[in-house]
Amino acid sequence: MDDKTSSLRQSFGELIEKVKSSDEIEQLRVEFLGKKGHVSALMSQLKTVPNEQKKAFGQSVNQLKQEIEGQLKEAHDRIAALEEQRLINSAEDYDVTLPMDIDTGSYHPITLVMREIEEIFRSMGFTVEDFSEITDDYNCFEALNIPKHHPARDMQDTYYLSSGQLLKTHTSAAQNSIMKKYGAPLRAIFPGRCFRNESTDACHETTFFQVEGIMIDEDISISNLIYFMKTMLSEVFGKDVTVRLRPGFFPFVEPGFELDIQCLICGGEGCPSCKNSGWLELCPCGMIHPNVLKYGGIDSEKYTGFAFGLGLTRLAMMQYEIKDIRTLNSGNLKALSQFKGK
Ligand code: FA5
C-alpha cells in the first residue's frame, strides 16, 4: 500500500512541476483529488487493508491528500503572480504618447462664446454671477419697473408654471437680487438661459441665451457703456464689426438703446438670418432707471449705472456664421462638433 502512495506522490510531483495555467492546475486537482480521482480510489481500498494496518494506511493517504492540496495552492499562487507581471509588462509596453484613434467631444458653440465673454469681462473687473432659470413675477417684471398691466409685458410671452412662478424671459430678472446681494459699487455679468413662448424662425428660438451686465458706481455715464460694448465686441470678433446704436424703449433703463450688429452672414445685404434687414438686434442697453436702483436697495441720488442684455445665442450665430439659430438647439452633433473655438 505504501508503494501506491509513494508512486502517486511521485507522479503528482512530476505533473505539478509542468503546469503553466490555472486550467491545468484545475485539471490536476480533479485528476488527483476529485470524487473519482486517484486519492479517492486509493482511500476506497481501505476496506481491503488488514485491520491492524488500517489506521496507518488512512493516515498516509490523508497526508498525501494534504501535500497535494498544498502544492496545488503554491502552483496557483505562482501562476497568478506570473499573470500579474505579464499584465504589468504589457501596460508598460503601451505608448501613452501615441495619437488616439477615437473621436473626442467638442464644446457647444454657446459654451465657447459664453466662456470667451466671461473671460473678457473678468479681465475688466466684472464678477460672473449665476441665477435660477425659474423665477417670479417680482424679479422678472416688477423690480424692473414693469408693473402689472404695463404694456411692456406684452413684449415677452412668458411661460408660467402651475406654482405661479415663471421661466425667466430675460437675464434682467437677476438684476434686483444681485444689486441686493452686493450693493454699490458693482460690476457683474450674469449669463443664462431665457425662455419665451414665441414662434421660431432663423433668428428666434423659444429657448436662447443672454448675458446681462451691470455696472454701478458714482458718475457712470453713457460713454462708459459705449466703451464696454465696443471693447467686448472687438475682443469677441477679433476684428472691427459695424454696429449701430439707436434709441430703444425698456422700462428699466432711461435712456435706452438698441445696439445692432451688421449681419456677418450676408455682410449687410439682407438674408433670412437677419430677416433681410442687414442688421441683427444684439445688445439692448441703457442707463439703469433710478426706480430699479431703488428697488435694488441702491441710493439713486449717489449712484448711476448702465445695464445691457446681450443676445448670446445671436452672437454665437454671428461668430460662427451659423445661418439658422435652430441649429444650436437641434442636437445635431455633426453640425455642432465642427466648432472648436479660438
Ligand atoms: C431684453 O431681454 C432686455 N432684458 C435687454 C436689456 C437689458 C435692455 C438691460 C436694457 C438693459 P430683448 O427682448 O430685446 O431685451 O432681448 C435682448 C436680446 O436677446 C435681443 O437683442 C436678441 O439678441 C436676444 N433675443 C431676444 N429674443 C430672442 C429669441 N427669441 N431668440 C434668440 N435671441 C433672442
Tab-separated table of C-alpha atoms and ligand atoms in Angstrom:
chain	number	residue	atom	x	y	z
A	1	MET	CA	0.000	0.000	0.000
A	2	ASP	CA	2.846	2.356	0.884
A	3	ASP	CA	4.199	1.752	-2.600
A	4	LYS	CA	0.986	3.011	-4.147
A	5	THR	CA	1.014	6.159	-2.007
A	6	SER	CA	4.637	6.833	-2.944
A	7	SER	CA	4.134	6.323	-6.659
A	8	LEU	CA	1.074	8.614	-6.598
A	9	ARG	CA	3.123	11.261	-4.748
A	10	GLN	CA	5.883	10.948	-7.312
A	11	SER	CA	3.650	11.158	-10.373
A	12	PHE	CA	1.811	14.169	-8.916
A	13	GLY	CA	5.167	15.816	-8.171
A	14	GLU	CA	6.258	15.456	-11.787
A	15	LEU	CA	3.000	16.794	-13.194
A	16	ILE	CA	2.673	19.812	-10.902
A	17	GLU	CA	6.134	20.987	-11.955
A	18	LYS	CA	4.957	21.323	-15.530
A	19	VAL	CA	1.676	23.200	-15.123
A	20	LYS	CA	1.527	26.585	-16.853
A	21	SER	CA	-2.017	27.802	-16.367
A	22	SER	CA	-4.911	27.858	-13.909
A	23	ASP	CA	-6.795	25.477	-16.200
A	24	GLU	CA	-4.024	22.907	-15.982
A	25	ILE	CA	-3.995	23.217	-12.170
A	26	GLU	CA	-7.727	22.590	-12.100
A	27	GLN	CA	-7.307	19.512	-14.309
A	28	LEU	CA	-4.713	18.118	-11.931
A	29	ARG	CA	-6.899	18.815	-8.921
A	30	VAL	CA	-9.784	16.872	-10.477
A	31	GLU	CA	-7.464	14.056	-11.558
A	32	PHE	CA	-5.992	13.582	-8.081
A	33	LEU	CA	-8.496	14.960	-5.560
A	34	GLY	CA	-11.791	14.724	-7.479
A	35	LYS	CA	-14.509	12.248	-6.421
A	36	LYS	CA	-13.270	9.783	-8.997
A	37	GLY	CA	-9.647	10.825	-8.640
A	38	HIS	CA	-6.567	8.795	-7.646
A	39	VAL	CA	-6.675	9.720	-3.946
A	40	SER	CA	-10.347	8.683	-3.566
A	41	ALA	CA	-9.586	5.453	-5.402
A	42	LEU	CA	-6.709	4.761	-3.007
A	43	MET	CA	-8.895	5.518	0.012
A	44	SER	CA	-11.593	3.134	-1.244
A	45	GLN	CA	-9.038	0.329	-0.893
A	46	LEU	CA	-9.100	0.834	2.890
A	47	LYS	CA	-11.667	-1.934	3.239
A	48	THR	CA	-9.189	-4.472	1.806
A	49	VAL	CA	-6.437	-3.461	4.230
A	50	PRO	CA	-5.941	-5.698	7.320
A	51	ASN	CA	-7.427	-4.158	10.466
A	52	GLU	CA	-4.100	-3.590	12.217
A	53	GLN	CA	-2.814	-1.584	9.209
A	54	LYS	CA	-5.999	0.461	8.579
A	55	LYS	CA	-5.014	3.387	10.850
A	56	ALA	CA	-1.536	3.799	9.327
A	57	PHE	CA	-2.942	3.458	5.798
A	58	GLY	CA	-5.653	6.092	6.411
A	59	GLN	CA	-3.088	8.499	7.901
A	60	SER	CA	-0.716	8.062	4.978
A	61	VAL	CA	-3.476	8.706	2.362
A	62	ASN	CA	-4.655	11.812	4.280
A	63	GLN	CA	-1.060	13.009	4.467
A	64	LEU	CA	-0.753	12.620	0.682
A	65	LYS	CA	-4.032	14.487	0.173
A	66	GLN	CA	-2.792	17.429	2.274
A	67	GLU	CA	0.521	17.531	0.400
A	68	ILE	CA	-1.290	17.592	-2.949
A	69	GLU	CA	-3.612	20.397	-1.736
A	70	GLY	CA	-0.610	22.432	-0.554
A	71	GLN	CA	1.250	22.038	-3.828
A	72	LEU	CA	-1.834	22.912	-5.866
A	73	LYS	CA	-2.147	26.153	-3.873
A	74	GLU	CA	1.522	27.006	-4.331
A	75	ALA	CA	1.254	26.407	-8.083
A	76	HIS	CA	-1.888	28.569	-8.205
A	77	ASP	CA	-0.129	31.467	-6.417
A	78	ARG	CA	2.922	31.165	-8.650
A	79	ILE	CA	0.847	31.324	-11.843
A	80	ALA	CA	-1.264	34.249	-10.555
A	81	ALA	CA	1.938	36.219	-9.809
A	82	LEU	CA	3.291	35.461	-13.300
A	83	GLU	CA	-0.014	36.570	-14.858
A	84	GLU	CA	0.058	39.844	-12.904
A	85	GLN	CA	3.619	40.523	-14.000
A	86	ARG	CA	2.663	39.808	-17.604
A	87	LEU	CA	-0.156	42.412	-17.366
A	88	ILE	CA	2.185	44.992	-15.843
A	89	ASN	CA	4.739	44.385	-18.596
A	90	SER	CA	2.149	44.778	-21.328
A	91	ALA	CA	0.910	48.054	-19.725
A	92	GLU	CA	4.496	49.309	-19.687
A	93	ASP	CA	4.795	48.490	-23.375
A	94	TYR	CA	1.823	50.786	-24.089
A	95	ASP	CA	2.948	54.137	-25.519
A	96	VAL	CA	0.688	56.783	-23.994
A	97	THR	CA	2.053	59.427	-26.344
A	98	LEU	CA	0.642	57.716	-29.447
A	99	PRO	CA	-2.272	59.650	-31.037
A	100	MET	CA	-5.659	58.151	-30.142
A	101	ASP	CA	-7.823	56.711	-32.844
A	102	ILE	CA	-11.106	57.772	-31.226
A	103	ASP	CA	-13.420	60.752	-31.656
A	104	THR	CA	-13.075	63.416	-28.985
A	105	GLY	CA	-16.004	65.534	-27.875
A	106	SER	CA	-16.373	69.230	-28.521
A	107	TYR	CA	-17.933	72.172	-26.736
A	108	HIS	CA	-21.238	73.607	-27.839
A	109	PRO	CA	-20.767	76.960	-29.665
A	110	ILE	CA	-22.809	78.690	-26.924
A	111	THR	CA	-20.412	77.370	-24.278
A	112	LEU	CA	-17.425	78.542	-26.299
A	113	VAL	CA	-18.781	82.071	-26.741
A	114	MET	CA	-20.013	82.249	-23.141
A	115	ARG	CA	-16.566	81.371	-21.821
A	116	GLU	CA	-14.996	83.988	-24.039
A	117	ILE	CA	-17.387	86.694	-22.836
A	118	GLU	CA	-16.824	85.703	-19.205
A	119	GLU	CA	-13.071	85.936	-19.658
A	120	ILE	CA	-13.282	89.359	-21.319
A	121	PHE	CA	-15.467	90.819	-18.572
A	122	ARG	CA	-13.470	89.195	-15.773
A	123	SER	CA	-10.386	90.926	-17.155
A	124	MET	CA	-12.282	94.218	-16.837
A	125	GLY	CA	-13.099	93.623	-13.168
A	126	PHE	CA	-16.588	92.130	-13.507
A	127	THR	CA	-17.724	89.136	-11.448
A	128	VAL	CA	-19.697	86.346	-13.106
A	129	GLU	CA	-22.967	85.518	-11.347
A	130	ASP	CA	-25.428	82.664	-11.628
A	131	PHE	CA	-29.209	82.909	-11.446
A	132	SER	CA	-32.027	80.371	-11.435
A	133	GLU	CA	-33.981	79.649	-14.638
A	134	ILE	CA	-37.197	79.670	-12.604
A	135	THR	CA	-38.095	82.990	-11.043
A	136	ASP	CA	-41.162	85.042	-10.169
A	137	ASP	CA	-43.183	87.981	-11.356
A	138	TYR	CA	-41.441	90.374	-8.974
A	139	ASN	CA	-37.904	89.694	-10.258
A	140	CYS	CA	-38.808	89.332	-13.911
A	141	PHE	CA	-41.091	92.373	-14.099
A	142	GLU	CA	-41.993	94.431	-11.046
A	143	ALA	CA	-38.483	95.023	-9.762
A	144	LEU	CA	-37.620	96.149	-13.290
A	145	ASN	CA	-40.145	98.959	-13.249
A	146	ILE	CA	-42.647	96.916	-15.253
A	147	PRO	CA	-45.769	96.976	-13.044
A	148	LYS	CA	-48.715	94.640	-13.574
A	149	HIS	CA	-50.783	95.596	-16.644
A	150	HIS	CA	-47.906	97.670	-18.036
A	151	PRO	CA	-47.942	97.271	-21.846
A	152	ALA	CA	-44.216	96.374	-21.767
A	153	ARG	CA	-45.209	92.893	-20.503
A	154	ASP	CA	-46.628	92.194	-23.947
A	155	MET	CA	-43.081	92.331	-25.303
A	156	GLN	CA	-42.339	88.935	-23.838
A	157	ASP	CA	-44.602	85.935	-23.959
A	158	THR	CA	-43.980	84.220	-20.689
A	159	TYR	CA	-44.120	80.527	-19.730
A	160	TYR	CA	-45.919	80.460	-16.379
A	161	LEU	CA	-45.666	77.428	-14.095
A	162	SER	CA	-48.596	75.990	-12.165
A	163	SER	CA	-46.860	77.181	-8.963
A	164	GLY	CA	-47.359	80.792	-10.123
A	165	GLN	CA	-43.614	81.086	-10.822
A	166	LEU	CA	-42.291	81.526	-14.351
A	167	LEU	CA	-39.349	80.678	-16.607
A	168	LYS	CA	-37.216	83.787	-16.847
A	169	THR	CA	-37.805	85.633	-20.106
A	170	HIS	CA	-34.626	87.682	-19.832
A	171	THR	CA	-31.467	87.776	-17.739
A	172	SER	CA	-32.525	91.202	-16.431
A	173	ALA	CA	-34.604	89.122	-13.967
A	174	ALA	CA	-31.441	88.720	-11.878
A	175	GLN	CA	-30.685	92.444	-11.581
A	176	ASN	CA	-32.633	93.034	-8.376
A	177	SER	CA	-31.185	90.158	-6.350
A	178	ILE	CA	-27.632	90.899	-7.487
A	179	MET	CA	-27.987	94.561	-6.511
A	180	LYS	CA	-29.360	93.493	-3.124
A	181	LYS	CA	-26.587	90.938	-2.686
A	182	TYR	CA	-23.628	93.218	-3.446
A	183	GLY	CA	-24.845	96.823	-3.216
A	184	ALA	CA	-22.852	99.597	-4.966
A	185	PRO	CA	-20.300	99.987	-6.474
A	186	LEU	CA	-20.929	96.908	-8.576
A	187	ARG	CA	-19.640	95.290	-11.773
A	188	ALA	CA	-21.227	91.968	-12.676
A	189	ILE	CA	-22.310	89.895	-15.636
A	190	PHE	CA	-24.815	87.066	-15.412
A	191	PRO	CA	-25.213	84.715	-18.364
A	192	GLY	CA	-28.265	82.480	-18.523
A	193	ARG	CA	-30.889	80.617	-20.463
A	194	CYS	CA	-34.099	82.501	-21.280
A	195	PHE	CA	-37.479	81.219	-22.386
A	196	ARG	CA	-40.134	82.916	-24.498
A	197	ASN	CA	-43.294	81.471	-25.902
A	198	GLU	CA	-42.905	82.813	-29.408
A	199	SER	CA	-42.817	81.378	-32.906
A	200	THR	CA	-39.408	80.380	-34.154
A	201	ASP	CA	-37.578	81.396	-37.318
A	202	ALA	CA	-33.935	81.681	-38.453
A	203	CYS	CA	-33.135	84.219	-35.702
A	204	HIS	CA	-35.757	83.469	-32.985
A	205	GLU	CA	-35.879	80.492	-30.635
A	206	THR	CA	-38.119	79.710	-27.674
A	207	THR	CA	-35.013	78.914	-25.603
A	208	PHE	CA	-31.937	81.064	-26.017
A	209	PHE	CA	-29.100	82.593	-24.028
A	210	GLN	CA	-28.407	86.142	-22.949
A	211	VAL	CA	-25.647	87.730	-20.905
A	212	GLU	CA	-26.738	90.561	-18.687
A	213	GLY	CA	-24.206	93.079	-17.475
A	214	ILE	CA	-24.478	95.867	-14.947
A	215	MET	CA	-22.001	98.455	-13.792
A	216	ILE	CA	-22.974	100.800	-10.972
A	217	ASP	CA	-20.792	103.476	-9.439
A	218	GLU	CA	-20.621	107.205	-8.914
A	219	ASP	CA	-20.586	109.116	-12.218
A	220	ILE	CA	-21.197	106.246	-14.607
A	221	SER	CA	-22.321	107.638	-17.946
A	222	ILE	CA	-23.350	106.551	-21.425
A	223	SER	CA	-19.748	106.882	-22.604
A	224	ASN	CA	-18.746	104.129	-20.127
A	225	LEU	CA	-21.498	101.984	-21.603
A	226	ILE	CA	-20.321	102.542	-25.179
A	227	TYR	CA	-16.692	101.860	-24.222
A	228	PHE	CA	-17.511	98.485	-22.657
A	229	MET	CA	-19.753	97.428	-25.548
A	230	LYS	CA	-17.075	98.298	-28.129
A	231	THR	CA	-14.303	96.557	-26.181
A	232	MET	CA	-16.376	93.431	-25.767
A	233	LEU	CA	-17.328	93.196	-29.462
A	234	SER	CA	-13.837	93.837	-30.806
A	235	GLU	CA	-12.421	91.193	-28.405
A	236	VAL	CA	-15.054	88.623	-29.341
A	237	PHE	CA	-14.782	89.068	-33.090
A	238	GLY	CA	-11.084	89.895	-33.205
A	239	LYS	CA	-11.839	92.414	-35.968
A	240	ASP	CA	-13.837	95.585	-36.473
A	241	VAL	CA	-17.537	94.934	-36.793
A	242	THR	CA	-20.075	97.518	-37.875
A	243	VAL	CA	-22.545	98.378	-35.144
A	244	ARG	CA	-25.259	100.968	-34.820
A	245	LEU	CA	-26.862	102.450	-31.749
A	246	ARG	CA	-30.464	103.607	-31.921
A	247	PRO	CA	-32.983	104.620	-29.289
A	248	GLY	CA	-34.829	101.707	-27.686
A	249	PHE	CA	-37.518	101.529	-25.034
A	250	PHE	CA	-37.190	99.333	-21.957
A	251	PRO	CA	-38.949	100.415	-18.748
A	252	PHE	CA	-35.877	99.534	-16.674
A	253	VAL	CA	-33.442	101.879	-18.446
A	254	GLU	CA	-33.550	105.590	-19.218
A	255	PRO	CA	-32.340	106.417	-21.778
A	256	GLY	CA	-32.451	103.044	-23.539
A	257	PHE	CA	-30.703	101.911	-26.725
A	258	GLU	CA	-30.680	99.095	-29.200
A	259	LEU	CA	-27.211	98.040	-30.293
A	260	ASP	CA	-27.393	96.215	-33.633
A	261	ILE	CA	-24.579	94.438	-35.433
A	262	GLN	CA	-24.300	94.351	-39.199
A	263	CYS	CA	-25.135	90.815	-40.280
A	264	LEU	CA	-21.916	88.844	-40.785
A	265	ILE	CA	-23.708	86.120	-42.729
A	266	CYS	CA	-24.709	88.394	-45.642
A	267	GLY	CA	-22.375	91.349	-44.989
A	268	GLY	CA	-25.371	93.658	-44.553
A	269	GLU	CA	-27.113	92.832	-47.820
A	270	GLY	CA	-30.048	91.049	-46.211
A	271	CYS	CA	-30.708	87.325	-45.635
A	272	PRO	CA	-33.088	85.121	-43.595
A	273	SER	CA	-30.670	85.200	-40.605
A	274	CYS	CA	-31.217	88.967	-40.252
A	275	LYS	CA	-34.775	88.980	-41.555
A	276	ASN	CA	-33.464	90.665	-44.728
A	277	SER	CA	-32.646	93.887	-42.873
A	278	GLY	CA	-28.845	93.559	-42.978
A	279	TRP	CA	-28.789	94.153	-39.188
A	280	LEU	CA	-29.280	91.934	-36.167
A	281	GLU	CA	-30.547	93.183	-32.801
A	282	LEU	CA	-27.779	92.067	-30.494
A	283	CYS	CA	-27.463	94.028	-27.323
A	284	PRO	CA	-30.125	96.340	-25.920
A	285	CYS	CA	-28.720	98.546	-23.215
A	286	GLY	CA	-29.148	101.797	-21.333
A	287	MET	CA	-28.715	103.718	-18.118
A	288	ILE	CA	-30.386	101.920	-15.215
A	289	HIS	CA	-33.664	103.592	-14.262
A	290	PRO	CA	-33.492	105.238	-10.781
A	291	ASN	CA	-36.530	103.186	-9.668
A	292	VAL	CA	-34.689	99.962	-10.447
A	293	LEU	CA	-31.712	101.103	-8.359
A	294	LYS	CA	-34.089	101.954	-5.501
A	295	TYR	CA	-35.815	98.545	-5.674
A	296	GLY	CA	-32.336	97.022	-5.509
A	297	GLY	CA	-31.564	98.984	-2.323
A	298	ILE	CA	-29.081	101.347	-4.034
A	299	ASP	CA	-29.049	105.101	-3.431
A	300	SER	CA	-30.088	106.512	-6.829
A	301	GLU	CA	-29.046	110.032	-5.797
A	302	LYS	CA	-25.468	108.922	-5.329
A	303	TYR	CA	-25.065	106.153	-7.884
A	304	THR	CA	-25.788	105.711	-11.562
A	305	GLY	CA	-25.189	102.689	-13.734
A	306	PHE	CA	-25.615	101.013	-17.062
A	307	ALA	CA	-27.106	97.666	-17.977
A	308	PHE	CA	-27.040	95.582	-21.129
A	309	GLY	CA	-28.710	92.371	-22.243
A	310	LEU	CA	-26.505	90.744	-24.868
A	311	GLY	CA	-28.153	88.130	-27.112
A	312	LEU	CA	-25.539	85.431	-26.616
A	313	THR	CA	-27.157	82.940	-28.984
A	314	ARG	CA	-27.203	85.519	-31.759
A	315	LEU	CA	-23.614	86.421	-31.006
A	316	ALA	CA	-22.651	82.745	-31.423
A	317	MET	CA	-24.524	82.714	-34.758
A	318	MET	CA	-22.535	85.705	-35.972
A	319	GLN	CA	-19.207	84.472	-34.676
A	320	TYR	CA	-19.524	81.021	-36.224
A	321	GLU	CA	-21.609	82.140	-39.220
A	322	ILE	CA	-24.472	79.832	-38.294
A	323	LYS	CA	-27.303	80.702	-40.643
A	324	ASP	CA	-30.206	79.347	-38.614
A	325	ILE	CA	-30.496	79.755	-34.830
A	326	ARG	CA	-32.421	76.482	-34.616
A	327	THR	CA	-29.224	74.547	-35.466
A	328	LEU	CA	-27.966	75.418	-31.987
A	329	ASN	CA	-30.762	73.570	-30.168
A	330	SER	CA	-31.045	70.803	-32.747
A	331	GLY	CA	-28.782	68.292	-31.019
A	332	ASN	CA	-27.219	67.663	-34.442
A	333	LEU	CA	-23.749	66.552	-33.337
A	334	LYS	CA	-22.372	66.521	-36.880
A	335	ALA	CA	-23.219	70.216	-37.267
A	336	LEU	CA	-22.262	71.275	-33.741
A	337	SER	CA	-18.986	69.391	-33.367
A	338	GLN	CA	-17.280	71.411	-36.130
A	339	PHE	CA	-16.952	74.487	-33.888
A	340	LYS	CA	-13.703	74.340	-31.963
A	341	GLY	CA	-13.354	77.847	-30.540
A	342	LYS	CA	-10.255	80.007	-30.717
B	1	FA5	C1	-34.272	92.178	-23.216
B	1	FA5	O1	-34.429	90.990	-22.992
B	1	FA5	C2	-33.806	93.113	-22.158
B	1	FA5	N1	-33.847	92.475	-20.887
B	1	FA5	C3	-32.391	93.555	-22.512
B	1	FA5	C4	-31.874	94.743	-21.739
B	1	FA5	C5	-31.073	94.542	-20.646
B	1	FA5	C6	-32.194	96.039	-22.146
B	1	FA5	C7	-30.576	95.613	-19.918
B	1	FA5	C8	-31.712	97.122	-21.439
B	1	FA5	C9	-30.899	96.910	-20.351
B	1	FA5	P1	-34.769	91.938	-25.759
B	1	FA5	O2	-36.105	91.350	-25.579
B	1	FA5	O3	-34.608	92.845	-26.908
B	1	FA5	O4	-34.315	92.707	-24.439
B	1	FA5	O5	-33.687	90.791	-25.858
B	1	FA5	C10	-32.326	91.066	-25.808
B	1	FA5	C11	-31.567	90.293	-26.864
B	1	FA5	O6	-31.843	88.905	-26.681
B	1	FA5	C12	-32.019	90.581	-28.290
B	1	FA5	O7	-31.350	91.702	-28.824
B	1	FA5	C13	-31.638	89.329	-29.018
B	1	FA5	O8	-30.270	89.349	-29.344
B	1	FA5	C14	-31.871	88.295	-27.955
B	1	FA5	N2	-33.189	87.651	-28.140
B	1	FA5	C15	-34.404	88.107	-27.779
B	1	FA5	N3	-35.372	87.252	-28.119
B	1	FA5	C16	-34.760	86.213	-28.733
B	1	FA5	C17	-35.203	84.980	-29.305
B	1	FA5	N4	-36.484	84.630	-29.299
B	1	FA5	N5	-34.295	84.149	-29.822
B	1	FA5	C18	-32.986	84.486	-29.806
B	1	FA5	N6	-32.481	85.603	-29.259
B	1	FA5	C19	-33.362	86.457	-28.735
